PDB file of C-alpha atoms in Angstrom:
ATOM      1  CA  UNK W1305      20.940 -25.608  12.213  1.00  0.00           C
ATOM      2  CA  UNK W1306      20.938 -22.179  10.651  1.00  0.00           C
ATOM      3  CA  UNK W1307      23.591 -21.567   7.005  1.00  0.00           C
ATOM      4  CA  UNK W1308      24.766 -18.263   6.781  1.00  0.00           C
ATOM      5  CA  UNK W1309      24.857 -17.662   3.221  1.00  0.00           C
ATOM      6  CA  UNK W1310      26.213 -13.939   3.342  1.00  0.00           C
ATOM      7  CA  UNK W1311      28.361 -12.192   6.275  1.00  0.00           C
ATOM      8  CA  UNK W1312      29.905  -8.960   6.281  1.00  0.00           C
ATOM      9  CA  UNK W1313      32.291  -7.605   8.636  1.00  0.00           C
ATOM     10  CA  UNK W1314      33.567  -4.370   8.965  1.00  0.00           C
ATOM     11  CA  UNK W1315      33.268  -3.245   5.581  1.00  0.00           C
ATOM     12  CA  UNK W1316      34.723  -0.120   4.566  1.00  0.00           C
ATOM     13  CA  UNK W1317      34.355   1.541   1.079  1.00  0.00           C
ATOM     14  CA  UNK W1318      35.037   4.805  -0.765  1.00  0.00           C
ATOM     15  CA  UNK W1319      33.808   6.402  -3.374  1.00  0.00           C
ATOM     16  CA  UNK W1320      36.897   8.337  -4.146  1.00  0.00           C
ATOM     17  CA  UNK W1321      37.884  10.655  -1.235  1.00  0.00           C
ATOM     18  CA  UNK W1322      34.127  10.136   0.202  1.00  0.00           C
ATOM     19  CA  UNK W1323      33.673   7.341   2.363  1.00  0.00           C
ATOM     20  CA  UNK W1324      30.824   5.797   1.723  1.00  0.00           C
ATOM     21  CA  UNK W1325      30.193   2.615   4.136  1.00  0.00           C
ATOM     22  CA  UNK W1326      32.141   2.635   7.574  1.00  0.00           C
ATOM     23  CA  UNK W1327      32.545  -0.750   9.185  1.00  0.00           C
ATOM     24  CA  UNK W1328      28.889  -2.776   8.127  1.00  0.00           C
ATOM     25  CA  UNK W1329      28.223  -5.825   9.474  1.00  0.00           C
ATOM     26  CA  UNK W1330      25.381  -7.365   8.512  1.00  0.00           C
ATOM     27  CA  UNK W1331      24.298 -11.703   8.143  1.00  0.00           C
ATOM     28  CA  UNK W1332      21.779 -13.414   5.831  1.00  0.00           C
ATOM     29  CA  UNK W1333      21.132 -16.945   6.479  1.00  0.00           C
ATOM     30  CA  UNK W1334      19.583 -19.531   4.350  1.00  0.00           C
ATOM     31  CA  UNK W1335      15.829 -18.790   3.786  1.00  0.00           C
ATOM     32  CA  UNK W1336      15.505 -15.155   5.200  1.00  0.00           C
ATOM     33  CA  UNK W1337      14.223 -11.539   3.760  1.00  0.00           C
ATOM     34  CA  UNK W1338      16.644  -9.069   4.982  1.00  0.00           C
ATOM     35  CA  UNK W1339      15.525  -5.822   4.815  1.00  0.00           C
ATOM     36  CA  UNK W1340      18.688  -2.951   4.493  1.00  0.00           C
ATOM     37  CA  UNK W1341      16.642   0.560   5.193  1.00  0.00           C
ATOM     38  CA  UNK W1342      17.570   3.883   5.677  1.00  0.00           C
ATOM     39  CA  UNK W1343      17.351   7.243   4.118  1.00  0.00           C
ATOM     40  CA  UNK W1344      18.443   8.336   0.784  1.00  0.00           C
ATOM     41  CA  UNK W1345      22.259   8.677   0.930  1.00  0.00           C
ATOM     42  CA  UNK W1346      22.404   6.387   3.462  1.00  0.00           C
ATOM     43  CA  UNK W1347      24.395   3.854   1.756  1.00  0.00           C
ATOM     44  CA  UNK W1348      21.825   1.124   0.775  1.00  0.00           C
ATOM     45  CA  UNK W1349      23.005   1.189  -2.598  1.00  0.00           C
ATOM     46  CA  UNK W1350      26.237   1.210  -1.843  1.00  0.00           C
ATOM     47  CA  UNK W1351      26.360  -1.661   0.111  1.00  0.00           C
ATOM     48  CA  UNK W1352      24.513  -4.009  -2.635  1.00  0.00           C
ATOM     49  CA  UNK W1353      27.543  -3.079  -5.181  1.00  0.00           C
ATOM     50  CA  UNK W1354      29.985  -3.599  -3.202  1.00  0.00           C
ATOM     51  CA  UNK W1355      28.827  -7.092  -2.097  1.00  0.00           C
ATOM     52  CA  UNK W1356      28.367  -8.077  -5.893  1.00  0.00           C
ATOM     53  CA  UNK W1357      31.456  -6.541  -6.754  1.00  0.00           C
ATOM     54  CA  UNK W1358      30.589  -3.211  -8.588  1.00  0.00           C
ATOM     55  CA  UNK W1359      31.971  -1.430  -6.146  1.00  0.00           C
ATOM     56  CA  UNK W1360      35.235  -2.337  -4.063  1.00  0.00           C
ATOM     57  CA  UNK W1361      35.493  -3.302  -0.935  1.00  0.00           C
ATOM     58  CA  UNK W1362      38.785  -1.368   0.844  1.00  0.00           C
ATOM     59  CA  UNK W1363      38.812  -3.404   3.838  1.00  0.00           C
ATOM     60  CA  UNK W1364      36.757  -5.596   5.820  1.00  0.00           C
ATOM     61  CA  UNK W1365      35.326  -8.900   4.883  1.00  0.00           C
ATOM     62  CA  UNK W1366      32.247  -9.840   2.259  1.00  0.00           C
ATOM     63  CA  UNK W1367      31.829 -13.867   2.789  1.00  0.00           C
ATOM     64  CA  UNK W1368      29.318 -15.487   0.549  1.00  0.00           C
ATOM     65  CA  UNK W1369      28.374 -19.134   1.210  1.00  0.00           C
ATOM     66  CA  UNK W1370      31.592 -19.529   3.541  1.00  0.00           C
ATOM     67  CA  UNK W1371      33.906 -18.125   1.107  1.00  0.00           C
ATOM     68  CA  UNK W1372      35.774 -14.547   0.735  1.00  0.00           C
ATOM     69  CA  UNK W1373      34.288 -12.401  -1.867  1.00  0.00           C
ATOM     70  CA  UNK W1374      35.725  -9.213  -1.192  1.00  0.00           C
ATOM     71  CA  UNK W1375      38.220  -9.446  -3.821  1.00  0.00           C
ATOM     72  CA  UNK W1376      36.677 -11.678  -6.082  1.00  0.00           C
ATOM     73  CA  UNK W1377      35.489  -9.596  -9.675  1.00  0.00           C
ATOM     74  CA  UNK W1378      31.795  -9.121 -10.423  1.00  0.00           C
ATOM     75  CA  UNK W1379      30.778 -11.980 -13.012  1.00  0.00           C
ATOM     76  CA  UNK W1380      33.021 -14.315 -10.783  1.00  0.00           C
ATOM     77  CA  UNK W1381      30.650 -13.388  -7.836  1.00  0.00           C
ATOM     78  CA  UNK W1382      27.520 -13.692 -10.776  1.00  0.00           C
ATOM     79  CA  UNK W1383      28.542 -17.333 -11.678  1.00  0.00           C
ATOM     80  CA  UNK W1384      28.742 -18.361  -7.724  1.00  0.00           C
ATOM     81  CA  UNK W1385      24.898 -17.280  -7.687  1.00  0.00           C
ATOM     82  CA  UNK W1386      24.479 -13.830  -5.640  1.00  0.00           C
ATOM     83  CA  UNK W1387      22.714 -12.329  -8.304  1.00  0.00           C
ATOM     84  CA  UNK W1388      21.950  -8.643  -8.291  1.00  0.00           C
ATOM     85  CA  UNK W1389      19.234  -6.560  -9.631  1.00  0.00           C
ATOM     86  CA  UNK W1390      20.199  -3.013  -9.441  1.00  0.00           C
ATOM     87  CA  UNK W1391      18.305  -0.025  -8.617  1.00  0.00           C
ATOM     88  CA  UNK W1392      16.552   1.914 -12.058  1.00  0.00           C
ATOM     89  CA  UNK W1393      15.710  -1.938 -13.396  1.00  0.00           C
ATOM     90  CA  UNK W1394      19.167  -1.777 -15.986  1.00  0.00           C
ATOM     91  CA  UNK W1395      17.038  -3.536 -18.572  1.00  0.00           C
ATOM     92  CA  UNK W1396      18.843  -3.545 -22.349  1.00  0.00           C
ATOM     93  CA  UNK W1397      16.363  -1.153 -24.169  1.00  0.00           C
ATOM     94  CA  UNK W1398      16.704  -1.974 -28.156  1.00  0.00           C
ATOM     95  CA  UNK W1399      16.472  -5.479 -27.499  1.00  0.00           C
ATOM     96  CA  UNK W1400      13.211  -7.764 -26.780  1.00  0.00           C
ATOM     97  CA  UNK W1401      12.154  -9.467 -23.477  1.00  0.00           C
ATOM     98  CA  UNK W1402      13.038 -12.522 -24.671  1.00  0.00           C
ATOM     99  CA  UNK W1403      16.859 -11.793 -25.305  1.00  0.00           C
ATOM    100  CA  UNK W1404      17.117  -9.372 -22.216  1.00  0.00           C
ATOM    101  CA  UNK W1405      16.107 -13.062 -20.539  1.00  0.00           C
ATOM    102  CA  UNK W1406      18.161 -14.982 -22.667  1.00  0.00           C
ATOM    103  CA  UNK W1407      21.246 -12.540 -21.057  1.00  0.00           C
ATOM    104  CA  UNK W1408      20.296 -13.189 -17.460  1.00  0.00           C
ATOM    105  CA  UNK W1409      21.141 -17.140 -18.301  1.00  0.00           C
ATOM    106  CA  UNK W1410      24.651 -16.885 -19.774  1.00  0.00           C
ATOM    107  CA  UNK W1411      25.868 -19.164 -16.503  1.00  0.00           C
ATOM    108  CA  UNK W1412      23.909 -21.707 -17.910  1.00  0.00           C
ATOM    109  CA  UNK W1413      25.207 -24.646 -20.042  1.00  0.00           C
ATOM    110  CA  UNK W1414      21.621 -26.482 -20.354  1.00  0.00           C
ATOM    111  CA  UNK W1415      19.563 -25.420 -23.257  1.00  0.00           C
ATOM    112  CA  UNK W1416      16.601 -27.389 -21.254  1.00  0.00           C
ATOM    113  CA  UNK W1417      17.631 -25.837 -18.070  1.00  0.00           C
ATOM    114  CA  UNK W1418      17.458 -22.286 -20.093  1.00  0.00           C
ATOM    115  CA  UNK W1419      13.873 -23.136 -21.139  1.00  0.00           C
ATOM    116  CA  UNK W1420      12.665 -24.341 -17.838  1.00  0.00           C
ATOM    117  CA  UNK W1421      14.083 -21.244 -16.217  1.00  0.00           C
ATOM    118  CA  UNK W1422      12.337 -18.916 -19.275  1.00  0.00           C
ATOM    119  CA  UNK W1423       8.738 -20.687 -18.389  1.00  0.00           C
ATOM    120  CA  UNK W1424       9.407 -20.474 -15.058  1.00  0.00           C
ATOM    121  CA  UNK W1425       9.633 -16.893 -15.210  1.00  0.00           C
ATOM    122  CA  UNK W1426       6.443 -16.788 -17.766  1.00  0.00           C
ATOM    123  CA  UNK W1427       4.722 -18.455 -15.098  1.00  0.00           C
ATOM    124  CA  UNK W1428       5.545 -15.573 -12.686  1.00  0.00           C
ATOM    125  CA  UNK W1429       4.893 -12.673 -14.778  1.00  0.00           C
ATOM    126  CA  UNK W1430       2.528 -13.444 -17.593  1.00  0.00           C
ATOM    127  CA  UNK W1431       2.469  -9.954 -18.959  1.00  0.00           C
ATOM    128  CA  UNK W1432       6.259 -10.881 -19.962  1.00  0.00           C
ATOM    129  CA  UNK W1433       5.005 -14.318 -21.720  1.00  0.00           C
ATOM    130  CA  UNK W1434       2.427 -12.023 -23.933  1.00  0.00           C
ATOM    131  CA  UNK W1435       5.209  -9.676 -24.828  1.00  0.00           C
ATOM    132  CA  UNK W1436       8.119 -11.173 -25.475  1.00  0.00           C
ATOM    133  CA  UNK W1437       9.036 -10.433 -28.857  1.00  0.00           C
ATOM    134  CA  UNK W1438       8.534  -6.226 -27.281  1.00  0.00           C
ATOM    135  CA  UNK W1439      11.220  -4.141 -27.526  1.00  0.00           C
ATOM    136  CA  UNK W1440      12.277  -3.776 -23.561  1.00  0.00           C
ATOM    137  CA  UNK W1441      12.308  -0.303 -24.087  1.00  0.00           C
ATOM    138  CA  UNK W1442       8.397   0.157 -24.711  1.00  0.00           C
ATOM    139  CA  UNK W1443       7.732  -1.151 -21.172  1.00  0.00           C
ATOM    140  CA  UNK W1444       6.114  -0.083 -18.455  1.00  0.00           C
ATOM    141  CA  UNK W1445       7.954   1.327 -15.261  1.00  0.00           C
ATOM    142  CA  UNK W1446       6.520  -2.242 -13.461  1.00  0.00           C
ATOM    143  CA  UNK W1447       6.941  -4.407 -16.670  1.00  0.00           C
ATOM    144  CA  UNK W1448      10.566  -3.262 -16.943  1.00  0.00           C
ATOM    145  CA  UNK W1449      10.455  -4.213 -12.831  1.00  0.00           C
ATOM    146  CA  UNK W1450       9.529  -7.345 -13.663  1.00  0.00           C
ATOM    147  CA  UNK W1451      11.509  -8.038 -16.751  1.00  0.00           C
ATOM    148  CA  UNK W1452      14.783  -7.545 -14.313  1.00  0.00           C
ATOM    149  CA  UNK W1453      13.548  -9.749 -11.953  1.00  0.00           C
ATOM    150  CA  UNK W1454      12.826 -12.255 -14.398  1.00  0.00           C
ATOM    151  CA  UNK W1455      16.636 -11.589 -15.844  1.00  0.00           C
ATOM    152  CA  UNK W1456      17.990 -12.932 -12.408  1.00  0.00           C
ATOM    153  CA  UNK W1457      15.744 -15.613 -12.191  1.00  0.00           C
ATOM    154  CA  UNK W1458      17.538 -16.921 -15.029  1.00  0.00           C
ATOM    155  CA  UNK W1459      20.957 -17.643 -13.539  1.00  0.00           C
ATOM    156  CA  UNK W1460      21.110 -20.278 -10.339  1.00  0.00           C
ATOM    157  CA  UNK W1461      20.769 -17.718  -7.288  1.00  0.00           C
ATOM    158  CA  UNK W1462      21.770 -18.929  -3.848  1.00  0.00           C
ATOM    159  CA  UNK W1463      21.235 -15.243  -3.146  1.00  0.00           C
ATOM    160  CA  UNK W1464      19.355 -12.033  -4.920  1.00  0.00           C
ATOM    161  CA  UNK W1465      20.090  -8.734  -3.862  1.00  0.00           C
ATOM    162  CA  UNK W1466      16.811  -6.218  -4.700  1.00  0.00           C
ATOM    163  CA  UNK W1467      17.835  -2.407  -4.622  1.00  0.00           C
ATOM    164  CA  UNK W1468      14.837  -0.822  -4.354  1.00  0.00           C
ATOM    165  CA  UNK W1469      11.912  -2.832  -6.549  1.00  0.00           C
ATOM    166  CA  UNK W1470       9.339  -0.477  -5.602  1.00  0.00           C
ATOM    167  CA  UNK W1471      10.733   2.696  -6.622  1.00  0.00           C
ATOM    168  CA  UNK W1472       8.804   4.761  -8.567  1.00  0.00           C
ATOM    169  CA  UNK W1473       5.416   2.359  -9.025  1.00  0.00           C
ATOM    170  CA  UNK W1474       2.407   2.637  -8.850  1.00  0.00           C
ATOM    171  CA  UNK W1475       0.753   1.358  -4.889  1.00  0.00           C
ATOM    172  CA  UNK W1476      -0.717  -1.510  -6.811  1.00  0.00           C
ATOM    173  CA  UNK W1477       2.411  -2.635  -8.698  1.00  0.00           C
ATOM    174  CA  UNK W1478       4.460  -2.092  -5.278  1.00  0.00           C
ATOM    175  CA  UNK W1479       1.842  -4.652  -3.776  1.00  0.00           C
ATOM    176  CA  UNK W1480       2.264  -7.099  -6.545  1.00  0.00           C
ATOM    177  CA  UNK W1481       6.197  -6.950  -6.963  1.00  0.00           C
ATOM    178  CA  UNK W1482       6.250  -7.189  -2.783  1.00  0.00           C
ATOM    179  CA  UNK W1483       3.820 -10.440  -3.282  1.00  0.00           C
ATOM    180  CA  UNK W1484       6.845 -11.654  -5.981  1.00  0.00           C
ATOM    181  CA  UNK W1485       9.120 -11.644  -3.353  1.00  0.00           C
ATOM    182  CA  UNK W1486       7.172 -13.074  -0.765  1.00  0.00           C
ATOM    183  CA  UNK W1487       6.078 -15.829  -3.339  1.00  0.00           C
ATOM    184  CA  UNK W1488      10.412 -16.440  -4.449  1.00  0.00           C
ATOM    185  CA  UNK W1489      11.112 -16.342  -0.657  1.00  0.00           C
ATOM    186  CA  UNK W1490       8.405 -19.008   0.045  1.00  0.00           C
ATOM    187  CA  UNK W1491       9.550 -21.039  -2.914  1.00  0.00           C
ATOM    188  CA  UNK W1492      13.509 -21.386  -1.023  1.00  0.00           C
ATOM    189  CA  UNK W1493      15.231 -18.039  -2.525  1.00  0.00           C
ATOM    190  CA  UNK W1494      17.342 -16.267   0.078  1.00  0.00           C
ATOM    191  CA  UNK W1495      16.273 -12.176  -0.677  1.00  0.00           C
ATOM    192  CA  UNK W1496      18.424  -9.115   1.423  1.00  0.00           C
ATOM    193  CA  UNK W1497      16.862  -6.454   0.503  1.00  0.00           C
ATOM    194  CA  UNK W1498      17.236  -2.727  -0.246  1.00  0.00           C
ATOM    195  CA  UNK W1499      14.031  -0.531   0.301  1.00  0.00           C
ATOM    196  CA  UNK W1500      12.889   2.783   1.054  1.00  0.00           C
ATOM    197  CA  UNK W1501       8.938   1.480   1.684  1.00  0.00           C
ATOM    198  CA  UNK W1502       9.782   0.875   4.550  1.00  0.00           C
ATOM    199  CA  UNK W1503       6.851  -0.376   6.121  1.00  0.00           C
ATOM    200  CA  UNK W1504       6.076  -2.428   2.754  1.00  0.00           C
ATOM    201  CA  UNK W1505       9.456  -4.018   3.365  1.00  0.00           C
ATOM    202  CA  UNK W1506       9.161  -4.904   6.969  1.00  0.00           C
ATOM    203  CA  UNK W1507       6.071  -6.943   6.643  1.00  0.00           C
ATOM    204  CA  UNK W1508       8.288  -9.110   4.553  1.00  0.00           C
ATOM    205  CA  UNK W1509      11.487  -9.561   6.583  1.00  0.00           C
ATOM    206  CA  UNK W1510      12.586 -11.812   8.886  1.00  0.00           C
ATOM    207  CA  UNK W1511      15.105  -9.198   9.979  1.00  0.00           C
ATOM    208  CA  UNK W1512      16.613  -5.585   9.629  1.00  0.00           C
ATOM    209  CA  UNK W1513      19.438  -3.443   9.690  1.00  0.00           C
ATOM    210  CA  UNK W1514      19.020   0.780   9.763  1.00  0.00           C
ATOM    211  CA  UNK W1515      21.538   2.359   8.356  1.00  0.00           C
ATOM    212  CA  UNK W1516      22.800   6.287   8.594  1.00  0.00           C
ATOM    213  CA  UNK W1517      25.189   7.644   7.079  1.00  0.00           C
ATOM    214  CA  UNK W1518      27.290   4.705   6.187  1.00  0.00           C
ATOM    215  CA  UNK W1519      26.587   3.289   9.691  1.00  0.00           C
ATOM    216  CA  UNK W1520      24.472   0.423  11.052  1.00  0.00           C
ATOM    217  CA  UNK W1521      22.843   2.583  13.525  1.00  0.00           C
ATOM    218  CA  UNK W1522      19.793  -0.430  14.356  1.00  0.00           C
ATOM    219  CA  UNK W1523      19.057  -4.347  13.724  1.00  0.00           C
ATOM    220  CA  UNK W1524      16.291  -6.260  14.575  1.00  0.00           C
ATOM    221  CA  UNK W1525      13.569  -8.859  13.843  1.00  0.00           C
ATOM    222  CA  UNK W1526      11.117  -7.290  11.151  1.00  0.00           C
ATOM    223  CA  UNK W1527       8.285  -7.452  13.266  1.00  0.00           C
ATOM    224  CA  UNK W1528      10.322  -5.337  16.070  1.00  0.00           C
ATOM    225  CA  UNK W1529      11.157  -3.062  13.746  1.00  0.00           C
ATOM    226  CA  UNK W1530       8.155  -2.419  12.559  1.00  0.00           C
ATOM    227  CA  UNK W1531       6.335  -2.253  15.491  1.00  0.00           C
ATOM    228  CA  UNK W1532       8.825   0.506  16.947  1.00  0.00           C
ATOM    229  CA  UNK W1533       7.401   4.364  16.006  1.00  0.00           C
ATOM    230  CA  UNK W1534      10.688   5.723  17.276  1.00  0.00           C
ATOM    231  CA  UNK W1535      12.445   3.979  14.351  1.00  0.00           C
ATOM    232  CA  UNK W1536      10.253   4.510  11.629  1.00  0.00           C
ATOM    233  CA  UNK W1537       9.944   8.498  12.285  1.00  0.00           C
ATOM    234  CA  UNK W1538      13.505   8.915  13.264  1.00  0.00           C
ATOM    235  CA  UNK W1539      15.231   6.458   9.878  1.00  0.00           C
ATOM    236  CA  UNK W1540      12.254   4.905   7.893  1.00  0.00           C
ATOM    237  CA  UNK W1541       9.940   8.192   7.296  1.00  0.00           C
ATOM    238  CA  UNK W1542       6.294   8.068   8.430  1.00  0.00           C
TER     239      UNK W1542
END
């Protein structure tokens, strides 16, 4: 039998007078990539925050692991492990890789728990290993991809929201972060998310939802989606 770790329904939510997602429903259940797509100012991004509490929810329902999140604030939702990792990386520049990982694991009590989780992360990104002792701030575009990944690693996710890993990399650093997530996925982590590579992020999900303008216009299998020319030309781009 299927868990459904993550249900919205109905959610509605402004951005002052603007209203930025009308009534999204969307499900994630144990185990699955769920790919949210749609154009820019569609409101991918807008949909991640509000589910980890950045942004408020004015009415509808966010349920996380059975429970009501929609009031709940942000580093209560943090500490019941939906982890986010925003879109632009959000990595603490003028500090090394090492503390910006040591952040990501304030949930945890465990000093050995901390360490297994920090060479767990080594283990996935070696570049980060080599430079840990960097200032964040002299990374990469990818290595500072990476180093935010790693930062939600850290904590115990039952769910990790990815707004848009890709953006801005290079085609080979797009393949390698898409092979992270395939690898976290196969290794039990529940992943929803948030992509404009569209066709990068299909080949990874179990399912989809399209959405336009605030709308869910389209949901399917990945595969479906995909597959469907119609879909990609008229939401995804070619």
């Amino acid at each position: 039998m299927t868990e459904t770790v993550l249900k919205l329904h109905r959610v509605e939510t402004y951005y002052g007078r603007i209203h930025a997602l009308r009534g999204v429903s969307l499900t994630v259940q144990k185990g699955q990539i769920v790919a949210l797509l749609g154009a820019n100012g569609a409101g991918k991004s807008t949909t991640l925050k509000t589910i980890s509490g950045l942004v408020k929810c004015a009415s509808g329902s966010i349920e996380f692991m059975g429970r009501d999140i929609s009031r709940d604030p942000a580093h209560d939702i943090v500490r019941s492990g939906l982890i986010h990792v925003p879109e632009g990386r959000r990595i603490f520049k003028g500090m090394t890789i090492r503390e910006n990982l040591d952040l990501g694991s304030f949930t945890l009590k465990d000093d050995r728990l901390r360490q297994q989780r920090i060479d767990q992360v080594f283990a996935l990104f070696p570049i980060l290993k080599e430079r840990q002792n960097l200032d964040a701030g002299l990374l990469s575009g990818g290595e500072q991809q990476m180093l935010a990944m790693g930062r939600a690693l850290m904590s115990d996710i039952r769910l990790l929201l990815l707004d848009e890993p890709s953006m801005g990399l290079a085609p080979f650093l797009v393949q390698e972060i898409m092979r992270v997530i395939r690898q976290l996925n196969d290794e039990g982590v529940t992943i929803l998310l948030v992509e404009q590579n569209a066709k990068s992020a299909l080949k990874l999900a179990d399912y989809g939802y399209v959405l336009e303008t605030g709308h869910i216009v389209m949901e399917g299998d990945g595969q479906t989606l995909q597959q469907d020319e119609s879909i990609v030309k008229a939401y995804l781009g070619s």
